[in-house]
Amino acid sequence: MVAEQSRSYVNQNIMKKYTDINDIKDIPKTIQEAINLKKTPFKYKNLGANKTLVMLFFNASLRTRLSTEKAAKNLGMDVICLQINDSWNLEFEDGSIMNLNTSEHIKEAAKVIAQYADIIAVRAFPTLVDKEKDNAELIINSFVTYSKVPVLNLESSTAHPLQALADAITINEFSDLKKPKVVLSWAPHPKALPQSVANSFVTIMQQLPLDFTITHPKGYELNADITKNTTVNYNQEEALKDADFVYVKNWSSYEDYGKIIPQDTDWMLTENKLKGAKFMHCLPVRRNVVVEDAVLDSDNSLVINQANNRTYATQIVLKHILEEIKTESKPLPI
Ligand code: CP
Protein backbone atom coordinates (compact mmCIF):
# COMPACT_ATOMS: atom_id res chain seq x y z
CA MET A 1 0.00 0.00 0.00
CA VAL A 2 2.78 2.41 0.95
CA ALA A 3 4.69 1.43 -2.20
CA GLU A 4 1.63 2.08 -4.41
CA GLN A 5 1.10 5.51 -2.81
CA SER A 6 4.69 6.64 -3.19
CA ARG A 7 4.73 5.52 -6.85
CA SER A 8 1.47 7.21 -7.80
CA TYR A 9 2.76 10.41 -6.18
CA VAL A 10 5.65 10.50 -8.69
CA ASN A 11 3.39 10.72 -11.78
CA GLN A 12 -0.40 10.69 -11.67
CA ASN A 13 -0.61 9.89 -15.37
CA ILE A 14 1.32 6.61 -15.60
CA MET A 15 -0.61 3.66 -17.05
CA LYS A 16 -0.57 -0.12 -16.73
CA LYS A 17 -2.49 -0.70 -19.97
CA TYR A 18 -4.66 1.13 -22.51
CA THR A 19 -7.59 -1.02 -23.51
CA ASP A 20 -10.27 1.54 -22.68
CA ILE A 21 -10.60 5.35 -22.53
CA ASN A 22 -11.10 5.05 -18.78
CA ASP A 23 -7.49 3.82 -18.41
CA ILE A 24 -6.51 7.49 -18.84
CA LYS A 25 -6.63 9.16 -15.43
CA ASP A 26 -6.71 12.77 -16.63
CA ILE A 27 -7.96 13.22 -20.23
CA PRO A 28 -7.57 17.04 -20.59
CA LYS A 29 -4.00 16.79 -19.22
CA THR A 30 -3.16 13.89 -21.54
CA ILE A 31 -4.50 15.83 -24.56
CA GLN A 32 -2.25 18.77 -23.65
CA GLU A 33 0.74 16.46 -23.18
CA ALA A 34 0.12 14.95 -26.65
CA ILE A 35 -0.01 18.42 -28.20
CA ASN A 36 3.31 19.29 -26.52
CA LEU A 37 4.82 15.98 -27.66
CA LYS A 38 3.82 16.79 -31.25
CA LYS A 39 6.13 19.83 -31.10
CA THR A 40 9.10 17.75 -29.90
CA PRO A 41 8.38 14.15 -30.96
CA PHE A 42 11.93 12.86 -30.34
CA LYS A 43 12.36 14.37 -26.85
CA TYR A 44 11.85 10.97 -25.16
CA LYS A 45 13.85 8.92 -27.66
CA ASN A 46 15.73 7.21 -24.79
CA LEU A 47 12.62 6.16 -22.87
CA GLY A 48 11.93 3.19 -25.12
CA ALA A 49 15.54 2.06 -25.62
CA ASN A 50 15.85 -1.75 -25.43
CA LYS A 51 12.06 -2.07 -25.17
CA THR A 52 10.00 -3.94 -27.78
CA LEU A 53 6.44 -3.38 -28.94
CA VAL A 54 4.83 -6.45 -30.53
CA MET A 55 1.81 -5.57 -32.67
CA LEU A 56 -0.71 -8.32 -33.46
CA PHE A 57 -3.28 -7.71 -36.18
CA PHE A 58 -6.22 -10.09 -36.41
CA ASN A 59 -7.72 -7.58 -38.91
CA ALA A 60 -6.34 -5.25 -41.57
CA SER A 61 -5.24 -1.67 -40.94
CA LEU A 62 -3.58 1.27 -42.65
CA ARG A 63 -3.51 4.15 -40.12
CA THR A 64 -3.26 2.14 -36.89
CA ARG A 65 -0.55 -0.12 -38.27
CA LEU A 66 1.67 2.77 -39.44
CA SER A 67 1.00 5.40 -36.76
CA THR A 68 1.58 2.93 -33.91
CA GLU A 69 4.94 1.88 -35.35
CA LYS A 70 5.89 5.52 -35.89
CA ALA A 71 4.87 6.45 -32.33
CA ALA A 72 6.90 3.59 -30.84
CA LYS A 73 9.96 4.44 -32.94
CA ASN A 74 9.72 8.13 -31.95
CA LEU A 75 10.17 6.85 -28.36
CA GLY A 76 13.15 4.69 -29.37
CA MET A 77 11.33 1.33 -29.16
CA ASP A 78 11.88 -1.69 -31.38
CA VAL A 79 8.75 -2.89 -33.17
CA ILE A 80 7.69 -6.37 -34.33
CA CYS A 81 4.46 -6.77 -36.28
CA LEU A 82 2.56 -10.01 -36.85
CA GLN A 83 -0.53 -10.32 -39.05
CA ILE A 84 -2.49 -13.21 -37.53
CA ASN A 85 -4.61 -14.66 -40.31
CA ASP A 86 -6.70 -17.74 -40.91
CA SER A 87 -3.66 -19.99 -41.20
CA TRP A 88 -2.86 -19.37 -37.51
CA ASN A 89 -6.10 -19.82 -35.63
CA LEU A 90 -5.79 -19.22 -31.90
CA GLU A 91 -8.16 -20.84 -29.40
CA PHE A 92 -9.63 -18.50 -26.77
CA GLU A 93 -12.27 -20.72 -25.08
CA ASP A 94 -11.25 -22.15 -21.74
CA GLY A 95 -11.46 -25.95 -21.55
CA SER A 96 -12.10 -26.42 -25.26
CA ILE A 97 -11.21 -29.71 -26.97
CA MET A 98 -8.94 -28.49 -29.75
CA ASN A 99 -9.68 -31.11 -32.38
CA LEU A 100 -11.02 -28.68 -35.00
CA ASN A 101 -9.22 -25.79 -36.74
CA THR A 102 -7.48 -23.99 -33.85
CA SER A 103 -3.81 -24.85 -33.50
CA GLU A 104 -2.64 -23.00 -30.38
CA HIS A 105 -4.32 -21.81 -27.18
CA ILE A 106 -4.06 -18.17 -26.08
CA LYS A 107 -2.71 -19.38 -22.70
CA GLU A 108 0.54 -20.51 -24.35
CA ALA A 109 0.58 -17.95 -27.18
CA ALA A 110 0.22 -14.89 -24.91
CA LYS A 111 2.95 -16.10 -22.54
CA VAL A 112 5.30 -16.85 -25.44
CA ILE A 113 4.69 -13.47 -27.12
CA ALA A 114 5.21 -11.70 -23.77
CA GLN A 115 8.76 -13.10 -23.67
CA TYR A 116 9.52 -11.11 -26.82
CA ALA A 117 7.53 -8.00 -25.88
CA ASP A 118 7.53 -5.27 -23.24
CA ILE A 119 4.16 -4.08 -24.57
CA ILE A 120 1.67 -6.03 -26.70
CA ALA A 121 -0.69 -4.16 -29.04
CA VAL A 122 -3.74 -5.98 -30.42
CA ARG A 123 -6.32 -5.30 -33.15
CA ALA A 124 -9.28 -7.70 -33.07
CA PHE A 125 -12.67 -6.74 -34.50
CA PRO A 126 -16.01 -8.07 -33.19
CA THR A 127 -17.90 -11.00 -34.67
CA LEU A 128 -21.03 -8.78 -34.93
CA VAL A 129 -22.91 -12.05 -34.50
CA ASP A 130 -22.39 -12.99 -30.84
CA LYS A 131 -23.15 -9.85 -28.78
CA GLU A 132 -22.30 -11.45 -25.44
CA LYS A 133 -18.93 -12.68 -26.66
CA ASP A 134 -18.10 -9.33 -28.28
CA ASN A 135 -19.06 -7.41 -25.12
CA ALA A 136 -16.79 -9.71 -23.08
CA GLU A 137 -13.79 -8.56 -25.21
CA LEU A 138 -12.44 -12.11 -25.10
CA ILE A 139 -9.40 -11.56 -27.34
CA ILE A 140 -7.95 -8.39 -25.85
CA ASN A 141 -8.81 -9.41 -22.27
CA SER A 142 -7.13 -12.79 -22.80
CA PHE A 143 -3.90 -10.99 -23.71
CA VAL A 144 -4.26 -8.84 -20.56
CA THR A 145 -4.86 -11.94 -18.42
CA TYR A 146 -2.25 -14.32 -19.82
CA SER A 147 0.57 -12.11 -21.11
CA LYS A 148 1.09 -10.09 -17.89
CA VAL A 149 2.65 -7.25 -19.92
CA PRO A 150 0.86 -3.95 -20.68
CA VAL A 151 -1.65 -4.26 -23.53
CA LEU A 152 -2.56 -1.54 -26.02
CA ASN A 153 -5.93 -1.64 -27.79
CA LEU A 154 -5.59 -1.05 -31.56
CA GLU A 155 -9.40 -1.45 -31.93
CA SER A 156 -11.26 -4.23 -30.24
CA SER A 157 -14.83 -5.54 -30.33
CA THR A 158 -16.31 -2.55 -28.51
CA ALA A 159 -13.66 0.19 -28.39
CA HIS A 160 -11.11 2.17 -30.40
CA PRO A 161 -9.57 4.30 -27.64
CA LEU A 162 -6.49 5.48 -29.58
CA GLN A 163 -8.74 6.84 -32.35
CA ALA A 164 -10.89 8.64 -29.76
CA LEU A 165 -7.85 10.22 -28.12
CA ALA A 166 -6.59 11.42 -31.53
CA ASP A 167 -10.06 12.86 -32.23
CA ALA A 168 -10.16 14.71 -28.90
CA ILE A 169 -6.68 16.13 -29.59
CA THR A 170 -7.90 17.33 -33.03
CA ILE A 171 -10.98 19.07 -31.57
CA ASN A 172 -8.78 20.75 -28.98
CA GLU A 173 -6.39 21.99 -31.69
CA PHE A 174 -9.16 23.39 -33.88
CA SER A 175 -11.35 25.05 -31.25
CA ASP A 176 -10.80 28.16 -29.19
CA LEU A 177 -14.36 28.03 -27.86
CA LYS A 178 -15.06 27.42 -24.18
CA LYS A 179 -17.76 24.88 -24.97
CA PRO A 180 -17.85 23.85 -28.67
CA LYS A 181 -20.87 21.98 -29.97
CA VAL A 182 -19.87 18.50 -31.17
CA VAL A 183 -22.32 16.20 -32.97
CA LEU A 184 -21.79 12.50 -33.65
CA SER A 185 -23.91 11.64 -36.69
CA TRP A 186 -24.63 8.12 -37.98
CA ALA A 187 -24.24 7.72 -41.78
CA PRO A 188 -25.18 4.97 -44.24
CA HIS A 189 -22.74 2.21 -45.26
CA PRO A 190 -23.21 -0.94 -47.36
CA LYS A 191 -21.38 -3.18 -44.86
CA ALA A 192 -22.19 -3.97 -41.24
CA LEU A 193 -19.57 -2.10 -39.18
CA PRO A 194 -18.68 -2.28 -35.46
CA GLN A 195 -19.84 0.27 -32.86
CA SER A 196 -16.28 0.59 -31.48
CA VAL A 197 -15.30 4.00 -32.93
CA ALA A 198 -18.62 5.55 -31.90
CA ASN A 199 -18.44 3.99 -28.40
CA SER A 200 -14.98 5.39 -27.65
CA PHE A 201 -15.79 8.78 -29.19
CA VAL A 202 -18.89 9.06 -26.99
CA THR A 203 -16.92 8.01 -23.89
CA ILE A 204 -14.19 10.60 -24.39
CA MET A 205 -16.60 13.42 -25.36
CA GLN A 206 -18.56 12.83 -22.15
CA GLN A 207 -15.44 13.68 -20.15
CA LEU A 208 -14.66 17.01 -21.84
CA PRO A 209 -16.27 20.47 -21.50
CA LEU A 210 -18.42 20.22 -24.64
CA ASP A 211 -22.00 20.50 -25.80
CA PHE A 212 -22.31 16.93 -27.17
CA THR A 213 -25.21 15.38 -29.12
CA ILE A 214 -25.64 12.04 -30.92
CA THR A 215 -27.93 11.73 -33.93
CA HIS A 216 -28.97 8.53 -35.72
CA PRO A 217 -32.07 6.88 -37.16
CA LYS A 218 -34.26 4.86 -34.79
CA GLY A 219 -32.87 1.35 -34.35
CA TYR A 220 -29.22 2.46 -34.24
CA GLU A 221 -29.11 3.22 -30.50
CA LEU A 222 -25.65 2.49 -29.09
CA ASN A 223 -25.16 0.52 -25.87
CA ALA A 224 -27.05 2.53 -23.19
CA ASP A 225 -24.28 1.72 -20.67
CA ILE A 226 -22.01 3.85 -22.89
CA THR A 227 -24.34 6.67 -24.00
CA LYS A 228 -25.69 7.12 -20.43
CA ASN A 229 -27.44 10.52 -20.33
CA THR A 230 -25.93 11.95 -23.55
CA THR A 231 -28.56 13.75 -25.68
CA VAL A 232 -29.80 11.65 -28.62
CA ASN A 233 -31.78 13.49 -31.31
CA TYR A 234 -33.37 11.35 -34.07
CA ASN A 235 -33.71 14.43 -36.28
CA GLN A 236 -30.34 14.96 -38.00
CA GLU A 237 -31.13 18.48 -39.22
CA GLU A 238 -32.11 19.63 -35.73
CA ALA A 239 -29.09 17.95 -34.15
CA LEU A 240 -26.64 19.58 -36.60
CA LYS A 241 -27.95 23.12 -35.93
CA ASP A 242 -25.10 25.41 -34.76
CA ALA A 243 -22.61 22.53 -34.66
CA ASP A 244 -18.91 23.44 -34.54
CA PHE A 245 -17.70 19.86 -35.20
CA VAL A 246 -19.62 17.08 -36.97
CA TYR A 247 -18.16 13.61 -36.51
CA VAL A 248 -19.68 11.19 -39.01
CA LYS A 249 -19.54 7.42 -38.60
CA ASN A 250 -21.53 4.39 -39.57
CA TRP A 251 -22.25 1.59 -37.13
CA SER A 252 -24.51 -1.47 -37.32
CA SER A 253 -27.46 -1.94 -34.99
CA TYR A 254 -26.60 -2.79 -31.37
CA GLU A 255 -30.16 -3.83 -30.48
CA ASP A 256 -30.65 -6.06 -33.56
CA TYR A 257 -27.03 -6.99 -33.15
CA GLY A 258 -24.76 -6.47 -36.17
CA LYS A 259 -27.63 -5.88 -38.58
CA ILE A 260 -28.11 -3.13 -41.17
CA ILE A 261 -31.62 -1.76 -40.84
CA PRO A 262 -32.84 -0.62 -44.28
CA GLN A 263 -32.60 3.19 -44.49
CA ASP A 264 -32.75 5.72 -47.28
CA THR A 265 -29.52 7.57 -48.11
CA ASP A 266 -30.75 10.85 -46.58
CA TRP A 267 -28.33 10.47 -43.67
CA MET A 268 -25.24 11.00 -45.89
CA LEU A 269 -23.44 14.19 -44.82
CA THR A 270 -23.55 16.97 -47.40
CA GLU A 271 -22.04 20.44 -47.61
CA ASN A 272 -25.54 21.90 -47.14
CA LYS A 273 -25.98 20.04 -43.86
CA LEU A 274 -22.48 20.88 -42.58
CA LYS A 275 -23.07 24.66 -42.86
CA GLY A 276 -19.42 25.58 -42.27
CA ALA A 277 -18.79 23.28 -39.30
CA LYS A 278 -15.61 21.20 -39.16
CA PHE A 279 -16.02 17.67 -40.56
CA MET A 280 -14.47 14.65 -38.84
CA HIS A 281 -14.22 10.94 -39.69
CA CYS A 282 -11.78 8.27 -38.53
CA LEU A 283 -11.15 6.93 -42.10
CA PRO A 284 -11.33 4.88 -44.21
CA VAL A 285 -14.46 6.54 -45.61
CA ARG A 286 -16.71 5.72 -48.57
CA ARG A 287 -17.12 8.85 -50.68
CA ASN A 288 -20.64 9.84 -51.69
CA VAL A 289 -22.12 7.15 -49.44
CA VAL A 290 -21.07 8.34 -45.98
CA VAL A 291 -20.13 11.90 -47.00
CA GLU A 292 -20.14 13.78 -50.27
CA ASP A 293 -16.95 14.79 -52.13
CA ALA A 294 -17.58 18.51 -51.55
CA VAL A 295 -17.18 18.04 -47.78
CA LEU A 296 -14.11 15.81 -47.89
CA ASP A 297 -12.40 18.09 -50.42
CA SER A 298 -13.16 21.29 -48.49
CA ASP A 299 -11.01 23.15 -45.96
CA ASN A 300 -13.53 22.16 -43.29
CA SER A 301 -12.45 18.53 -43.44
CA LEU A 302 -10.16 17.49 -40.55
CA VAL A 303 -9.76 13.84 -41.56
CA ILE A 304 -6.06 14.13 -42.48
CA ASN A 305 -5.34 16.00 -39.23
CA GLN A 306 -7.10 13.25 -37.27
CA ALA A 307 -4.99 10.60 -38.97
CA ASN A 308 -1.83 12.58 -38.18
CA ASN A 309 -2.83 12.84 -34.52
CA ARG A 310 -3.06 9.04 -34.30
CA THR A 311 0.75 9.10 -33.95
CA TYR A 312 0.77 11.54 -31.02
CA ALA A 313 -2.21 9.94 -29.26
CA THR A 314 -0.37 6.60 -29.37
CA GLN A 315 2.95 8.17 -28.46
CA ILE A 316 1.61 9.81 -25.28
CA VAL A 317 -0.04 6.54 -24.22
CA LEU A 318 3.14 4.53 -24.90
CA LYS A 319 5.13 7.16 -23.00
CA HIS A 320 2.88 6.77 -19.94
CA ILE A 321 3.11 2.97 -20.11
CA LEU A 322 6.92 3.06 -20.51
CA GLU A 323 7.13 5.37 -17.48
CA GLU A 324 5.08 2.82 -15.52
CA ILE A 325 7.41 0.00 -16.63
CA LYS A 326 10.43 2.11 -15.60
CA THR A 327 8.89 2.92 -12.20
CA GLU A 328 8.03 -0.72 -11.54
CA SER A 329 11.54 -1.92 -12.39
CA LYS A 330 13.15 0.64 -10.03
CA PRO A 331 13.80 -0.49 -6.44
CA LEU A 332 11.74 1.54 -3.99
CA PRO A 333 13.52 3.78 -1.46
CA ILE A 334 13.68 2.12 1.99
N1 CP B 1 -9.07 4.73 -38.29
C1 CP B 1 -8.43 3.54 -38.31
O1 CP B 1 -8.34 2.84 -37.31
O2 CP B 1 -7.88 3.24 -39.51
P1 CP B 1 -7.23 1.82 -39.92
O3 CP B 1 -8.36 0.81 -39.90
O4 CP B 1 -6.64 2.04 -41.27
O5 CP B 1 -6.20 1.47 -38.90
Short mmCIF file of N, CA and C and ligand atoms in Angstrom, two decimals, residues 57 60-65 123 125 154-155 160 163 197 282-284 310, ligand 1:
data_model
loop_
_atom_site.label_atom_id
_atom_site.label_comp_id
_atom_site.label_asym_id
_atom_site.label_seq_id
_atom_site.Cartn_x
_atom_site.Cartn_y
_atom_site.Cartn_z
N PHE A 57 -2.09 -8.13 -35.42
CA PHE A 57 -3.28 -7.71 -36.18
C PHE A 57 -4.10 -8.92 -36.60
N ALA A 60 -7.17 -6.17 -40.79
CA ALA A 60 -6.34 -5.25 -41.57
C ALA A 60 -6.35 -3.83 -41.00
N SER A 61 -5.34 -3.06 -41.38
CA SER A 61 -5.24 -1.67 -40.94
C SER A 61 -4.28 -0.90 -41.83
N LEU A 62 -4.54 0.38 -41.99
CA LEU A 62 -3.58 1.27 -42.65
C LEU A 62 -3.03 2.25 -41.60
N ARG A 63 -3.92 3.11 -41.06
CA ARG A 63 -3.51 4.15 -40.12
C ARG A 63 -2.95 3.58 -38.82
N THR A 64 -3.68 2.64 -38.21
CA THR A 64 -3.26 2.14 -36.89
C THR A 64 -1.92 1.42 -37.00
N ARG A 65 -1.78 0.64 -38.06
CA ARG A 65 -0.55 -0.12 -38.27
C ARG A 65 0.66 0.82 -38.37
N ARG A 123 -5.09 -5.68 -32.42
CA ARG A 123 -6.32 -5.30 -33.15
C ARG A 123 -7.14 -6.55 -33.37
N PHE A 125 -11.31 -7.24 -34.29
CA PHE A 125 -12.67 -6.74 -34.50
C PHE A 125 -13.71 -7.70 -33.91
N LEU A 154 -5.68 -1.64 -30.21
CA LEU A 154 -5.59 -1.05 -31.56
C LEU A 154 -6.94 -1.11 -32.28
N GLU A 155 -7.98 -1.32 -31.59
CA GLU A 155 -9.40 -1.45 -31.93
C GLU A 155 -9.83 -2.87 -31.65
N HIS A 160 -12.28 1.74 -29.61
CA HIS A 160 -11.11 2.17 -30.40
C HIS A 160 -10.53 3.39 -29.67
N GLN A 163 -8.06 5.96 -31.38
CA GLN A 163 -8.74 6.84 -32.35
C GLN A 163 -9.44 7.97 -31.60
N VAL A 197 -15.75 2.60 -32.79
CA VAL A 197 -15.30 4.00 -32.93
C VAL A 197 -16.30 4.93 -32.24
N CYS A 282 -13.00 8.99 -38.91
CA CYS A 282 -11.78 8.27 -38.53
C CYS A 282 -11.02 7.70 -39.73
N LEU A 283 -11.70 7.57 -40.89
CA LEU A 283 -11.15 6.93 -42.10
C LEU A 283 -10.91 5.44 -41.84
N PRO A 284 -11.01 4.58 -42.83
CA PRO A 284 -11.33 4.88 -44.21
C PRO A 284 -12.81 5.27 -44.36
N ARG A 310 -3.13 10.43 -34.79
CA ARG A 310 -3.06 9.04 -34.30
C ARG A 310 -1.65 8.76 -33.76
N1 CP B 1 -9.07 4.73 -38.29
C1 CP B 1 -8.43 3.54 -38.31
O1 CP B 1 -8.34 2.84 -37.31
O2 CP B 1 -7.88 3.24 -39.51
P1 CP B 1 -7.23 1.82 -39.92
O3 CP B 1 -8.36 0.81 -39.90
O4 CP B 1 -6.64 2.04 -41.27
O5 CP B 1 -6.20 1.47 -38.90
#
